[in-house]
Amino acid sequence: MLIKKFVVGPMETNCYVFADEVSKETAVIDPGGGSSEVKNFLEKKNLKLKYVINTHGHADHILGFDEIRRYNH
């Protein structure tokens, strides 16, 4: 299991990437903006985005949702 923490967006929200290192299936949790760093990591590690999870609906946790959701690698 690969776990990576990013601090993203203007409110410095914790965003997490959880990935299975064998299947490469990945979940991104609380993509609060500043998604380019997260997307670059997904691409560099050749990860397959399967889930985008928001722990709750505050803007600082969901600002990057659409950008991450559209990631296709």
PDB file of C-alpha atoms in Angstrom:
ATOM      1  CA  MET A   1       0.000   0.000   0.000  1.00  0.00           C
ATOM      2  CA  LEU A   2       1.306   3.401  -1.017  1.00  0.00           C
ATOM      3  CA  ILE A   3       0.137   6.395   1.028  1.00  0.00           C
ATOM      4  CA  LYS A   4       1.146   9.962   0.183  1.00  0.00           C
ATOM      5  CA  LYS A   5       0.037  13.189   1.870  1.00  0.00           C
ATOM      6  CA  PHE A   6      -0.152  16.525   0.055  1.00  0.00           C
ATOM      7  CA  VAL A   7      -0.966  19.932   1.522  1.00  0.00           C
ATOM      8  CA  VAL A   8      -3.088  21.630  -1.147  1.00  0.00           C
ATOM      9  CA  GLY A   9      -5.088  24.736  -1.894  1.00  0.00           C
ATOM     10  CA  PRO A  10      -5.212  28.184  -0.359  1.00  0.00           C
ATOM     11  CA  MET A  11      -6.311  26.819   3.021  1.00  0.00           C
ATOM     12  CA  GLU A  12      -3.560  24.167   3.059  1.00  0.00           C
ATOM     13  CA  THR A  13      -5.852  21.167   3.265  1.00  0.00           C
ATOM     14  CA  ASN A  14      -4.454  17.694   3.761  1.00  0.00           C
ATOM     15  CA  CYS A  15      -5.056  15.584   0.657  1.00  0.00           C
ATOM     16  CA  TYR A  16      -4.163  11.903   0.598  1.00  0.00           C
ATOM     17  CA  VAL A  17      -3.397   9.429  -2.150  1.00  0.00           C
ATOM     18  CA  PHE A  18      -3.865   5.745  -1.325  1.00  0.00           C
ATOM     19  CA  ALA A  19      -2.743   3.259  -3.962  1.00  0.00           C
ATOM     20  CA  ASP A  20      -2.371  -0.472  -4.313  1.00  0.00           C
ATOM     21  CA  GLU A  21       1.191  -0.933  -5.530  1.00  0.00           C
ATOM     22  CA  VAL A  22       0.332  -4.088  -7.487  1.00  0.00           C
ATOM     23  CA  SER A  23      -2.910  -3.135  -9.274  1.00  0.00           C
ATOM     24  CA  LYS A  24      -2.046   0.607  -9.268  1.00  0.00           C
ATOM     25  CA  GLU A  25      -5.697   1.377  -8.384  1.00  0.00           C
ATOM     26  CA  THR A  26      -5.788   4.649  -6.495  1.00  0.00           C
ATOM     27  CA  ALA A  27      -8.044   6.776  -4.303  1.00  0.00           C
ATOM     28  CA  VAL A  28      -7.545  10.495  -3.799  1.00  0.00           C
ATOM     29  CA  ILE A  29      -9.090  11.854  -0.602  1.00  0.00           C
ATOM     30  CA  ASP A  30     -10.028  15.528  -0.104  1.00  0.00           C
ATOM     31  CA  PRO A  31      -8.571  17.121  -3.260  1.00  0.00           C
ATOM     32  CA  GLY A  32      -8.855  20.684  -2.002  1.00  0.00           C
ATOM     33  CA  GLY A  33      -7.242  22.492  -4.923  1.00  0.00           C
ATOM     34  CA  GLY A  34      -3.743  22.748  -6.272  1.00  0.00           C
ATOM     35  CA  SER A  35      -4.357  19.481  -8.070  1.00  0.00           C
ATOM     36  CA  SER A  36      -1.398  19.678 -10.449  1.00  0.00           C
ATOM     37  CA  GLU A  37       1.004  18.348  -7.802  1.00  0.00           C
ATOM     38  CA  VAL A  38      -1.324  15.407  -7.101  1.00  0.00           C
ATOM     39  CA  LYS A  39      -1.833  14.687 -10.811  1.00  0.00           C
ATOM     40  CA  ASN A  40       1.919  14.817 -11.424  1.00  0.00           C
ATOM     41  CA  PHE A  41       2.415  12.273  -8.645  1.00  0.00           C
ATOM     42  CA  LEU A  42      -0.258   9.966 -10.111  1.00  0.00           C
ATOM     43  CA  GLU A  43       1.380  10.175 -13.517  1.00  0.00           C
ATOM     44  CA  LYS A  44       4.937   9.708 -12.218  1.00  0.00           C
ATOM     45  CA  LYS A  45       3.908   6.572 -10.304  1.00  0.00           C
ATOM     46  CA  ASN A  46       1.712   5.339 -13.200  1.00  0.00           C
ATOM     47  CA  LEU A  47      -1.318   5.131 -10.893  1.00  0.00           C
ATOM     48  CA  LYS A  48      -4.873   4.453 -12.063  1.00  0.00           C
ATOM     49  CA  LEU A  49      -7.398   6.743 -10.426  1.00  0.00           C
ATOM     50  CA  LYS A  50     -10.405   4.727  -9.303  1.00  0.00           C
ATOM     51  CA  TYR A  51     -11.954   6.844  -6.528  1.00  0.00           C
ATOM     52  CA  VAL A  52     -12.138  10.474  -5.470  1.00  0.00           C
ATOM     53  CA  ILE A  53     -13.418  10.694  -1.907  1.00  0.00           C
ATOM     54  CA  ASN A  54     -14.528  13.807  -0.066  1.00  0.00           C
ATOM     55  CA  THR A  55     -14.762  13.493   3.702  1.00  0.00           C
ATOM     56  CA  HIS A  56     -17.214  16.404   3.763  1.00  0.00           C
ATOM     57  CA  GLY A  57     -18.426  19.238   1.553  1.00  0.00           C
ATOM     58  CA  HIS A  58     -16.448  22.245   2.747  1.00  0.00           C
ATOM     59  CA  ALA A  59     -14.861  24.135  -0.145  1.00  0.00           C
ATOM     60  CA  ASP A  60     -11.312  23.614   1.111  1.00  0.00           C
ATOM     61  CA  HIS A  61     -11.830  19.855   0.760  1.00  0.00           C
ATOM     62  CA  ILE A  62     -13.576  19.771  -2.634  1.00  0.00           C
ATOM     63  CA  LEU A  63     -12.057  22.567  -4.769  1.00  0.00           C
ATOM     64  CA  GLY A  64      -9.929  20.157  -6.783  1.00  0.00           C
ATOM     65  CA  PHE A  65     -12.576  17.448  -7.155  1.00  0.00           C
ATOM     66  CA  ASP A  66     -13.461  18.059 -10.816  1.00  0.00           C
ATOM     67  CA  GLU A  67      -9.858  18.433 -11.918  1.00  0.00           C
ATOM     68  CA  ILE A  68      -8.789  15.202 -10.205  1.00  0.00           C
ATOM     69  CA  ARG A  69     -11.926  13.363 -11.362  1.00  0.00           C
ATOM     70  CA  ARG A  70     -11.042  14.143 -14.980  1.00  0.00           C
ATOM     71  CA  TYR A  71      -7.541  12.735 -14.582  1.00  0.00           C
ATOM     72  CA  ASN A  72      -7.162   9.880 -17.032  1.00  0.00           C
ATOM     73  CA  HIS A  73      -3.896   8.046 -17.249  1.00  0.00           C
TER      74      HIS A  73
END
